[in-house]
Coordinates of C-alpha atoms in Angstrom, one line a residue:
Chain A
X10 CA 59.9 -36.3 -58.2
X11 CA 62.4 -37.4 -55.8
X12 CA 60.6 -40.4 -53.2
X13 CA 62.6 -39.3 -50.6
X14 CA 61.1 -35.7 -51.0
X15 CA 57.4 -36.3 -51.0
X16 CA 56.1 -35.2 -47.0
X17 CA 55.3 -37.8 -45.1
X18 CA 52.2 -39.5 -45.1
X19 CA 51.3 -38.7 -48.6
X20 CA 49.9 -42.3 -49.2
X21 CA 47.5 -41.7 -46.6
X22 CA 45.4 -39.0 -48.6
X23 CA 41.7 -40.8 -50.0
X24 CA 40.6 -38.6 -52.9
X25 CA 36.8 -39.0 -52.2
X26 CA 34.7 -38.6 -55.7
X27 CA 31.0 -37.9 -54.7
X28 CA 28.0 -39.0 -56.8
X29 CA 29.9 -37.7 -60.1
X30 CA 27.9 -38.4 -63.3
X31 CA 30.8 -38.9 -66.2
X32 CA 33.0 -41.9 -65.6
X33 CA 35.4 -40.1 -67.5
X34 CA 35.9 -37.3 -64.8
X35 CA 36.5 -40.4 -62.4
X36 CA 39.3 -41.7 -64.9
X37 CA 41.0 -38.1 -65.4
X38 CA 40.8 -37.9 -61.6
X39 CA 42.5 -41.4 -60.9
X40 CA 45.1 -40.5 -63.9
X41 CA 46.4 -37.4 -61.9
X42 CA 46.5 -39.6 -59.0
X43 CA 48.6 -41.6 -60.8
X44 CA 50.9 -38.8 -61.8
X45 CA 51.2 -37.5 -58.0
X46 CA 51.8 -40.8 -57.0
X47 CA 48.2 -40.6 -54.5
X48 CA 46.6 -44.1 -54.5
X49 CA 43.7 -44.5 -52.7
X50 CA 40.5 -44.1 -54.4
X51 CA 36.8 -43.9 -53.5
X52 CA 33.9 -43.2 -54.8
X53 CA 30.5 -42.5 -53.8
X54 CA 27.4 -43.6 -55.6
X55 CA 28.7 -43.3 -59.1
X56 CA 26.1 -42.2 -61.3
X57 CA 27.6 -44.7 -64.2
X58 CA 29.0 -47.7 -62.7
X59 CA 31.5 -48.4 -65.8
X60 CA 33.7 -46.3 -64.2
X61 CA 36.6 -48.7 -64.2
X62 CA 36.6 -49.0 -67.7
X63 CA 37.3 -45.2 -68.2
X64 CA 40.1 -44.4 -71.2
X65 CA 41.0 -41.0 -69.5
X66 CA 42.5 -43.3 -66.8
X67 CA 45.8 -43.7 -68.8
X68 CA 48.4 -45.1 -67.1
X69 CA 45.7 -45.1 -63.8
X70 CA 44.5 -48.7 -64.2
X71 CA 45.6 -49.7 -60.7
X72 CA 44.2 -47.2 -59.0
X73 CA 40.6 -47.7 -60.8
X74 CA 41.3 -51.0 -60.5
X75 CA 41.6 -50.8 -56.4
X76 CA 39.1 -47.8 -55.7
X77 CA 36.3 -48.8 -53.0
X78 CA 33.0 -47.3 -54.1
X79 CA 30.1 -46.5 -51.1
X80 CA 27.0 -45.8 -50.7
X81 CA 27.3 -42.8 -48.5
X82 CA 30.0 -40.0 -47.8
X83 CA 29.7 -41.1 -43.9
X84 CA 30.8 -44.8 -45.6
X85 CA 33.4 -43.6 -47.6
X86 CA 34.9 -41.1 -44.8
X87 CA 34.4 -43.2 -41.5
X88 CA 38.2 -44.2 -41.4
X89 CA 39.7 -40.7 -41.4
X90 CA 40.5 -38.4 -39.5
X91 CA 40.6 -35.1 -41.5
X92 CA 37.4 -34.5 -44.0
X93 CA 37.9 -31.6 -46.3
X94 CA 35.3 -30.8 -48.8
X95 CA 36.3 -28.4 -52.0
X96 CA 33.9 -25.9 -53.5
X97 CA 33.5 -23.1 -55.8
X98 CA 32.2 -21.4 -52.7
X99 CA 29.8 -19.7 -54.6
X100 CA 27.2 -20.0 -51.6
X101 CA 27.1 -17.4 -48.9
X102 CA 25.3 -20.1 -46.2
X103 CA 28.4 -21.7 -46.2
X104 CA 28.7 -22.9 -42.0
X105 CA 32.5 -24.3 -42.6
X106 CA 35.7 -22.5 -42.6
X107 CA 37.0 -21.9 -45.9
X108 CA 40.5 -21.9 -47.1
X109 CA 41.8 -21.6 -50.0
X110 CA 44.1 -24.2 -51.6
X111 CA 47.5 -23.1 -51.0
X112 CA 46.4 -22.0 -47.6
X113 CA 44.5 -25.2 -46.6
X114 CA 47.3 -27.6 -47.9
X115 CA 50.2 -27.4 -45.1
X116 CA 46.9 -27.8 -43.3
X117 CA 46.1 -30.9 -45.0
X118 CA 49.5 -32.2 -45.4
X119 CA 50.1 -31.8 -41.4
X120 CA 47.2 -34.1 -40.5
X121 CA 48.3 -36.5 -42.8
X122 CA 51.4 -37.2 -40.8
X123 CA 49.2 -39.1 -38.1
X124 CA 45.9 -40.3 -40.2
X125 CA 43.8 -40.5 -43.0
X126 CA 42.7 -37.7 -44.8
X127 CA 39.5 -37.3 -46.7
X128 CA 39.6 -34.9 -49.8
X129 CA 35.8 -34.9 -51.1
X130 CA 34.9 -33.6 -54.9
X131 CA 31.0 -33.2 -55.5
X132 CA 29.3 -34.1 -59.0
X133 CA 29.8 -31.9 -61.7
X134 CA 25.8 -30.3 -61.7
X135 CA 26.0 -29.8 -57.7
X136 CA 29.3 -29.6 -56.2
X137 CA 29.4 -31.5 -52.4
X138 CA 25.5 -31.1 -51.4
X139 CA 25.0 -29.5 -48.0
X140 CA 24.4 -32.9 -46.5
X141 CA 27.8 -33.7 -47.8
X142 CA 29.2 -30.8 -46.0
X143 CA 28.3 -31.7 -42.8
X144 CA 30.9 -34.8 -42.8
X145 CA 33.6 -32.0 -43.7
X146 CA 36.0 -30.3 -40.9
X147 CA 36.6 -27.2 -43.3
X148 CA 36.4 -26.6 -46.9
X149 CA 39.1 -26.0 -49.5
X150 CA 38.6 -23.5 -52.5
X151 CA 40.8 -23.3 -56.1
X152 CA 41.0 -19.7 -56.7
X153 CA 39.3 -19.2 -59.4
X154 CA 37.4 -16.2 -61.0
X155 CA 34.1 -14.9 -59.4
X156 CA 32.4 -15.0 -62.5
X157 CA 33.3 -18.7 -64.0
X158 CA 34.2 -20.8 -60.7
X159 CA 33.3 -23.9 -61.9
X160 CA 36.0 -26.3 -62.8
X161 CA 35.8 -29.5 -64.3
X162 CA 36.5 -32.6 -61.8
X163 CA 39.9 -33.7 -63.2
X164 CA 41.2 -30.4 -63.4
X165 CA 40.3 -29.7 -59.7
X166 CA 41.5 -32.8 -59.0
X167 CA 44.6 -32.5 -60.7
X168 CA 45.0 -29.5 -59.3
X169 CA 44.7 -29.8 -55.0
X170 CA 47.3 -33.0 -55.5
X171 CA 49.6 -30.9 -57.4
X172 CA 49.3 -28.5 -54.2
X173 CA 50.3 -31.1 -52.2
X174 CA 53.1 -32.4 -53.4
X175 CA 54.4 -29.1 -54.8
X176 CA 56.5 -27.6 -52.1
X177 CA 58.2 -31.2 -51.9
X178 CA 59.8 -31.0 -55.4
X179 CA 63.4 -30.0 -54.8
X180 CA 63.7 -26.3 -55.5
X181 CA 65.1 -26.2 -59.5
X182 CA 68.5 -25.0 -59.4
X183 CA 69.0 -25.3 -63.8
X184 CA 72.6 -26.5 -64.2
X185 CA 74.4 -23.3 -65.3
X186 CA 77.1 -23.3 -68.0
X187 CA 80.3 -21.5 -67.2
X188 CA 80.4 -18.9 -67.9
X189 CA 83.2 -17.3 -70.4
X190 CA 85.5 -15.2 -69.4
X191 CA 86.9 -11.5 -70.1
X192 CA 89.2 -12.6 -72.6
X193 CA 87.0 -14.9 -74.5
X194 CA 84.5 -12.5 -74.6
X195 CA 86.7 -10.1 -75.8
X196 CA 88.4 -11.9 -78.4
X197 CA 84.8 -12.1 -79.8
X198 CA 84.9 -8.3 -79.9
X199 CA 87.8 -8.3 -81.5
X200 CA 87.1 -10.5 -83.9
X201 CA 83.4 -9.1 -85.1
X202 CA 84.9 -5.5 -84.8
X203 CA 87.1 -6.4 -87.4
X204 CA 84.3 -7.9 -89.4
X205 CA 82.1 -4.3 -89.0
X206 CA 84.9 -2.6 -90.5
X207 CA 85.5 -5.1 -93.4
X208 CA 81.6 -5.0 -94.1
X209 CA 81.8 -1.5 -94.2
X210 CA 79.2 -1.6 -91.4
X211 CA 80.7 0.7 -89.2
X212 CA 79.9 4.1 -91.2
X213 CA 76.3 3.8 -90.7
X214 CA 74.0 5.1 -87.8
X215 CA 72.4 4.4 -85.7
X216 CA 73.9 1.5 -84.3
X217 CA 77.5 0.5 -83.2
X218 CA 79.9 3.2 -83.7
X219 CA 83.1 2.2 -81.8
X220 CA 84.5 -0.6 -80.3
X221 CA 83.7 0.5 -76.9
X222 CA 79.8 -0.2 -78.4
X223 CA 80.6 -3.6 -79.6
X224 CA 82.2 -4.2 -76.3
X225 CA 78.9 -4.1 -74.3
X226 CA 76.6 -5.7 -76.9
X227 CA 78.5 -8.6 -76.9
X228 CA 78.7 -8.3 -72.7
X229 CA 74.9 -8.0 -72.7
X230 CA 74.9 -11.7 -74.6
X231 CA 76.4 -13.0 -70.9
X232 CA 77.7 -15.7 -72.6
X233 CA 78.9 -19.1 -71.4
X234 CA 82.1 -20.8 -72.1
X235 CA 80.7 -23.3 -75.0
X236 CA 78.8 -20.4 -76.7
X237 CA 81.7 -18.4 -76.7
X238 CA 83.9 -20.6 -78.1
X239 CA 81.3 -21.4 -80.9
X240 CA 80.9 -17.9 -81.8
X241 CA 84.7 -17.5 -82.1
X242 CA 84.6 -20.3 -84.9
X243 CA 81.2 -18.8 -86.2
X244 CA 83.4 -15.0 -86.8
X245 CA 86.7 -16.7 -87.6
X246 CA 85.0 -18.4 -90.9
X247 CA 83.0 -15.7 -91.8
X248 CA 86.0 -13.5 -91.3
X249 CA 87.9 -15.6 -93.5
X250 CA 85.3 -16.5 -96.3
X251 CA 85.2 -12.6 -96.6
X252 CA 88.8 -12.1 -96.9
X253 CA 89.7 -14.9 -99.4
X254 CA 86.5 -14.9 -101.2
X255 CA 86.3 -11.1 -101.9
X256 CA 87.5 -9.8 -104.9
X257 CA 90.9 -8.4 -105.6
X258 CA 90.9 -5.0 -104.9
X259 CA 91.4 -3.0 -108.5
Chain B
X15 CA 39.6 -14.4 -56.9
X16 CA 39.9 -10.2 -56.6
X17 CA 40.8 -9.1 -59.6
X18 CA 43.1 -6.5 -57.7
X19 CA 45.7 -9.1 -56.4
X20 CA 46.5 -10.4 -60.0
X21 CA 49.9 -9.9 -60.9
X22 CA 50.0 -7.6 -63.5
X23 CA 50.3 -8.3 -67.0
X24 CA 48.5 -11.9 -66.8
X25 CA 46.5 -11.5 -69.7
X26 CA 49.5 -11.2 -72.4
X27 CA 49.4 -14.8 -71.4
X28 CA 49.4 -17.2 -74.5
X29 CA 48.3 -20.6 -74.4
X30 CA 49.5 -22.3 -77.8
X31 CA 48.5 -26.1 -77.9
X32 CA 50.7 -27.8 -80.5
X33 CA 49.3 -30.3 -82.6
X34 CA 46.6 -31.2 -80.3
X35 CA 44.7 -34.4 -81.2
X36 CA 41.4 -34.6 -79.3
X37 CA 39.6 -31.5 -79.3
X38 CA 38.1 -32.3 -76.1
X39 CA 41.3 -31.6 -74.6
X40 CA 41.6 -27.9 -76.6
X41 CA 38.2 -27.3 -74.6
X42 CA 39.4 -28.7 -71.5
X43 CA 42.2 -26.2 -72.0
X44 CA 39.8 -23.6 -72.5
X45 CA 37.7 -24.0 -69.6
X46 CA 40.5 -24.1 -67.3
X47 CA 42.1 -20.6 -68.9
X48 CA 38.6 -19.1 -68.3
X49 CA 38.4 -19.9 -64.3
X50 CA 41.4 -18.6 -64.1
X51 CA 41.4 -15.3 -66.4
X52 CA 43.4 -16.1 -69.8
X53 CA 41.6 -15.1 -72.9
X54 CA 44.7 -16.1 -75.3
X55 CA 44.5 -19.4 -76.6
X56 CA 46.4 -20.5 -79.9
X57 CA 46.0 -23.8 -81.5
X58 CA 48.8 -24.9 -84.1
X59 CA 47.9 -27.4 -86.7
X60 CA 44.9 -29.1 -84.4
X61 CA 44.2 -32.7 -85.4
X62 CA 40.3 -31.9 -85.5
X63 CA 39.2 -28.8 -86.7
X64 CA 36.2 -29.1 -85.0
X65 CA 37.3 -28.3 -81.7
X66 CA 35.9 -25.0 -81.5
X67 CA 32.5 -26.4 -80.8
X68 CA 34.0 -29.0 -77.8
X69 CA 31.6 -29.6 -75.6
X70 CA 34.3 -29.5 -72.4
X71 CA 34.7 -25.9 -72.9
X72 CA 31.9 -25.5 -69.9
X73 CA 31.9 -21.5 -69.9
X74 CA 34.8 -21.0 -72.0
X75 CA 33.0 -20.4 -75.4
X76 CA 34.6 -16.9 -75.6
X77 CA 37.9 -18.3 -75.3
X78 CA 37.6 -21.3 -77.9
X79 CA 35.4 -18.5 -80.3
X80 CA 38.2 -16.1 -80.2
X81 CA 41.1 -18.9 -80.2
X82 CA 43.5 -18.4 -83.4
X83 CA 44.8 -21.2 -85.7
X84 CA 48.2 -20.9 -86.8
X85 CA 50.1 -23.6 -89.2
X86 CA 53.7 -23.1 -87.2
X87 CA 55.0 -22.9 -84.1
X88 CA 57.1 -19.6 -85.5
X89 CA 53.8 -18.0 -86.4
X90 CA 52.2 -18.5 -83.5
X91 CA 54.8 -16.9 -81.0
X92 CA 56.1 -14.6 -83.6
X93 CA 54.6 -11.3 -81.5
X94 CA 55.9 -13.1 -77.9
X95 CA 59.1 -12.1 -76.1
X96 CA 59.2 -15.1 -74.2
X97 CA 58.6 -19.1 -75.1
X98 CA 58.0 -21.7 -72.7
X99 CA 57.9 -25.4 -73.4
X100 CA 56.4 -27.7 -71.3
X101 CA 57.2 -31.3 -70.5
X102 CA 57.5 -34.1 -68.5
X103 CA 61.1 -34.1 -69.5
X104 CA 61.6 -38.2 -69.5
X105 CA 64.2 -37.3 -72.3
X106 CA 67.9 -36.9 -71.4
X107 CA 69.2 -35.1 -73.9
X108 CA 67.5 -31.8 -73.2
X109 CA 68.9 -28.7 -74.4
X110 CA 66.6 -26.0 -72.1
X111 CA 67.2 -24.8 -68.5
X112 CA 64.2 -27.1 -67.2
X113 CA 62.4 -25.3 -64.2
X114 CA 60.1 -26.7 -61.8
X115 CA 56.4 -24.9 -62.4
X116 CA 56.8 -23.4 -58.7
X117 CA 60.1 -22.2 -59.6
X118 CA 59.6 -21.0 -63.4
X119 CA 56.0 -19.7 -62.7
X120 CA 57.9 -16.2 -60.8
X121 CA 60.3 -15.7 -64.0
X122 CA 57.2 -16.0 -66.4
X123 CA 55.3 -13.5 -64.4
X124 CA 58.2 -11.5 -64.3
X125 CA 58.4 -11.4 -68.2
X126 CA 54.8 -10.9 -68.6
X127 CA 55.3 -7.6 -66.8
X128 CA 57.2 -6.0 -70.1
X129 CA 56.0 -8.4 -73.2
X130 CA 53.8 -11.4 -74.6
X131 CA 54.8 -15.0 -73.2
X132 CA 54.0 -18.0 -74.9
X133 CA 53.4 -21.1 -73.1
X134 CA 53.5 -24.2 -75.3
X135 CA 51.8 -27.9 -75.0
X136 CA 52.6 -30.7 -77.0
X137 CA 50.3 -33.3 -78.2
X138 CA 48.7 -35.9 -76.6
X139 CA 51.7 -38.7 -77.7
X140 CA 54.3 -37.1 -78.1
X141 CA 54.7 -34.0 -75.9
X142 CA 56.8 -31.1 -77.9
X143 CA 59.4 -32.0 -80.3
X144 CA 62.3 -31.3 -81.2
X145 CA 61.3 -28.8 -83.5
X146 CA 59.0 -27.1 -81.7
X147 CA 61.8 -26.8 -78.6
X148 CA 64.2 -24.6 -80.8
X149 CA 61.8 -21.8 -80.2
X150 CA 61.5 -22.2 -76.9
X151 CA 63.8 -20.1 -74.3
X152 CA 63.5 -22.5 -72.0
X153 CA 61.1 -25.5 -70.1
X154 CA 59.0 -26.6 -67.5
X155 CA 57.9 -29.3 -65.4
X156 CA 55.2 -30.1 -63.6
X157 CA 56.3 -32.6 -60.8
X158 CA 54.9 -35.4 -61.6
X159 CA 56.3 -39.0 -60.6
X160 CA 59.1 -40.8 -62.7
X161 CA 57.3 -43.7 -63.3
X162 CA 53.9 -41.7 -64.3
X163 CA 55.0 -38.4 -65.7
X164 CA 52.7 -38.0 -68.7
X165 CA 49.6 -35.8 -68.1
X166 CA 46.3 -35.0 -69.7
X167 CA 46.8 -31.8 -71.5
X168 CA 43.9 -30.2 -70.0
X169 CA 44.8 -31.4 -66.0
X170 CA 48.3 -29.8 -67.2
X171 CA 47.0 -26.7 -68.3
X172 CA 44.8 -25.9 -65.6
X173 CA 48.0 -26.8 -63.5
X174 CA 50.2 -24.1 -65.0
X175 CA 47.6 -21.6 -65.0
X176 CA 46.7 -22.1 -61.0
X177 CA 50.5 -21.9 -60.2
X178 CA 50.8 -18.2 -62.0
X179 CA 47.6 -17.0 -60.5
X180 CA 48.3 -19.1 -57.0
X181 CA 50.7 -16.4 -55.0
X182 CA 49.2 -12.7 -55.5
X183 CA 52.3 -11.9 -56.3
X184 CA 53.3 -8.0 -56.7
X185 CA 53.4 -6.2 -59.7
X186 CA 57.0 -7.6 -61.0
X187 CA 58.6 -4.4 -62.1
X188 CA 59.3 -4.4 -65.7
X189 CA 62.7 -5.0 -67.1
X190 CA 64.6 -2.6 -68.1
X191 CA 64.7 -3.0 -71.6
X192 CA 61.9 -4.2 -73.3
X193 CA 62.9 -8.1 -74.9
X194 CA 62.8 -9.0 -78.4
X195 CA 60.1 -10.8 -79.7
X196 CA 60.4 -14.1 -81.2
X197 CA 60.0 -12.9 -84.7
X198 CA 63.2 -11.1 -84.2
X199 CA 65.0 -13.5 -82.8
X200 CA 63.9 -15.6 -85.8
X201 CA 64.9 -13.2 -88.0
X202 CA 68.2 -13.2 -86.5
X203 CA 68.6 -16.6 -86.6
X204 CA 68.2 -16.8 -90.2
X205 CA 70.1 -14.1 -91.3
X206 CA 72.7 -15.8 -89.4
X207 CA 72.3 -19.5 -90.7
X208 CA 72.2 -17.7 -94.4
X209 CA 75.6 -16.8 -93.3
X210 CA 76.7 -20.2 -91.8
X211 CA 76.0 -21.6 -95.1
X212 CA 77.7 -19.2 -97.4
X213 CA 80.9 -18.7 -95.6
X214 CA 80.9 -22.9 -95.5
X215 CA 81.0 -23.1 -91.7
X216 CA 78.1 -25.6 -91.6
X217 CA 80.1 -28.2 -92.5
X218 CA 82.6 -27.6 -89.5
X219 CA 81.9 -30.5 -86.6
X220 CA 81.6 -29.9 -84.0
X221 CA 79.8 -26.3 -83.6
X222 CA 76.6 -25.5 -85.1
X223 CA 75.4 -28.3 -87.6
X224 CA 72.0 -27.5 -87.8
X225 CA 69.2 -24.7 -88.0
X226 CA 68.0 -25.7 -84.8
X227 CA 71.2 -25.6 -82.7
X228 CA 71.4 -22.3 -84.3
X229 CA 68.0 -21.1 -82.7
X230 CA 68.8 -22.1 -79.9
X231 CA 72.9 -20.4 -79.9
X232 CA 70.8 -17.6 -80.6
X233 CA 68.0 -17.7 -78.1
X234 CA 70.5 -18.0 -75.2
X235 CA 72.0 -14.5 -75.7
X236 CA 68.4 -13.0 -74.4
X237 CA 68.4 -10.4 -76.9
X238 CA 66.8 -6.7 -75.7
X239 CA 64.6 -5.2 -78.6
X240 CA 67.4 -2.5 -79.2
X241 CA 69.9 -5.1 -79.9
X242 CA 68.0 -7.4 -81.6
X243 CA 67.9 -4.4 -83.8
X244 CA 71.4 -3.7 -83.6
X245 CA 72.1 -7.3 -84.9
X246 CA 70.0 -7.7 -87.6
X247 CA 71.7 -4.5 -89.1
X248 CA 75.2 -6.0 -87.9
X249 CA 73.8 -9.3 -90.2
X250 CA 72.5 -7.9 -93.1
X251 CA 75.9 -5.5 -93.6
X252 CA 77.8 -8.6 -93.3
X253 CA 75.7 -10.8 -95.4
X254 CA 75.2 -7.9 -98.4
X255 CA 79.2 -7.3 -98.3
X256 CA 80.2 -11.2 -98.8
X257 CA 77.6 -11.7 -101.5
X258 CA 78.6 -8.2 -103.4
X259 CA 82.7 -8.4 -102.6
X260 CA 83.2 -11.9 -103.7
X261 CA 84.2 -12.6 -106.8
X262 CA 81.9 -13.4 -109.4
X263 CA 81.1 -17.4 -110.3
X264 CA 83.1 -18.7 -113.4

């Protein structure tokens, strides 16, 4: 991912980990941090203070290594600006306005351009308790099915930072090949046209009958330049292997 | 997530895991497939046969239960008319188109709309090799930063799976012509190598050296069922003429 791409501001995101139980889930969540390129940790009331120590943290070392733990969400949130809580929003008392991910991120990413942003995860049991939620502006949702909503913390994780930086990748334009042209692609015709008839292949049906036929299943192959000229050397050799290797006719 | 905004044709998704070593990570997988819908998951040659009963499948037990264990890559997108590899493409010598996940995630729904699609992860080390790559049509990438690129297989997972549920896109319409499975373009592409080699062109530089350059000669022409057909006829004709016509051995 392009530096120059990422929206600005980006570094000002805290990923917020609340009371989570597994310091594994705290690793996976700094690792994807790592692969986003999000920095700023914190976590509150770890239920297993070897935390730092997690092995799912690969290539995430720094980022364990900084992250500021607290003893409350009010702590851990005073600094920003923007609190957003995720849920599986499986609750219908929910008071806060609920978007979901892709809706909430331009959102998100806007307020980062002038302060801190809070991104709050809950523990795995739980979720963000309702005292939790009432440090929260508006809460963020992953889409996911009615019946299993529950994701796992590194996943979610993984996921709402992917959000964020994902409409600042550069749009994928694949380098295309040339492509080859009307006369390369119909030497290739040519060339295998002469091979159905030395096969013997044209008699048979279904299949391809004439040479008008052959001319549009080789078309439908859209071929670029490289390919064609690699299929021209494929049907030249077999061409000639069946010429010089064939038996004299009797 | 309403079940009637899913794009159709989501559930001839198939999650293949190649050569996974923690099984922890095939649960992980699991869980994530089941939030979002997919019931598919295939497991090539899994380090640990044990992961069926991984304890990070939280509510995925159907999935993992009904998962199915295949000793190739070949076998295990044989039935699919579409393979996807993904990676965090640090290599430079990259055969594929390489897409972004935002902008392969529309062509994959697109293909699910008219056939099975396959979308492979490599192992924990070593990503997808080479190998496993000639079956793929082509590759994609989750944005992830140059200096960090390489992600937990289950973060990645859930990932992929979030992007093609993410946009309730329309029903794609179907292509026209339904696309030839894997297994055919296998087929194809042995029936052809079998003809490299007896005509003598393998030893030609430069042009096809190898089986896998082959596969993947053969994968770019995006073959429609019909003409996958078609070609496989067109092969066999060929193939059954040199072997019969030649002269015999002194």
């Amino acid at each position: 991912m392009a530096r120059a791409s990422r929206p600005a501001g980006l570094e000002r995101l805290c990923v917020v980990l609340v009371a989570t139980r597994n310091p594994l889930n705290i690793g996976a969540a700094a690792r994807a941090m790592s692969n986003f390129g999000f920095a700023t940790l914190r976590v509150v009331n770890p239920f297993d203070p070897s935390y730092r120590e997690a092995r799912s943290a690969v290539g995430a070392s720094s980022v364990l290594e900084s992250a500021e733990q607290f003893s409350s969400v009010a702590d851990a949130v005073a600094d920003c600006s923007l609190v957003i809580g995720t849920t599986a929003a499986t609750r219908r008392d929910l008071q806060h306005r609920l978007y979901t991910l892709a809706a909430g991120a331009p959102l998100l990413r806007k307020s980062l351009a002038s302060g801190r942003v809070a991104l709050l995860f809950g523990s795995e049991k739980t979720g963000l308790r309702n005292e939790d939620l009432t440090h929260c502006h508006w809460l963020l949702r992953i889409p996911t099915r009615t019946q299993q909503p529950s994701m796992n913390i590194g996943q979610a994780v993984a996921i709402c930072l992917y959000e964020l930086v994902r409409s600042a990748a550069p749009a994928a334009k694949p380098e295309k090949q040339k492509p080859a042209t009307a006369g390369e692609t119909e030497r290739i015709s040519l060339l295998l046209f002469d091979l159905l008839k030395a096969s013997g292949y044209l008699g048979r049906r279904p299949g391809i009958t004439d040479l008008e036929k052959l001319r549009r299943l080789v078309r439908r192959m859209n071929l670029s330049a490289p390919d064609a000229a690699t299929w021209q050397g494929i049907l030249r050799k077999i061409a000639w292997k069946m010429e010089t290797g064939n038996a004299p006719k009797s």
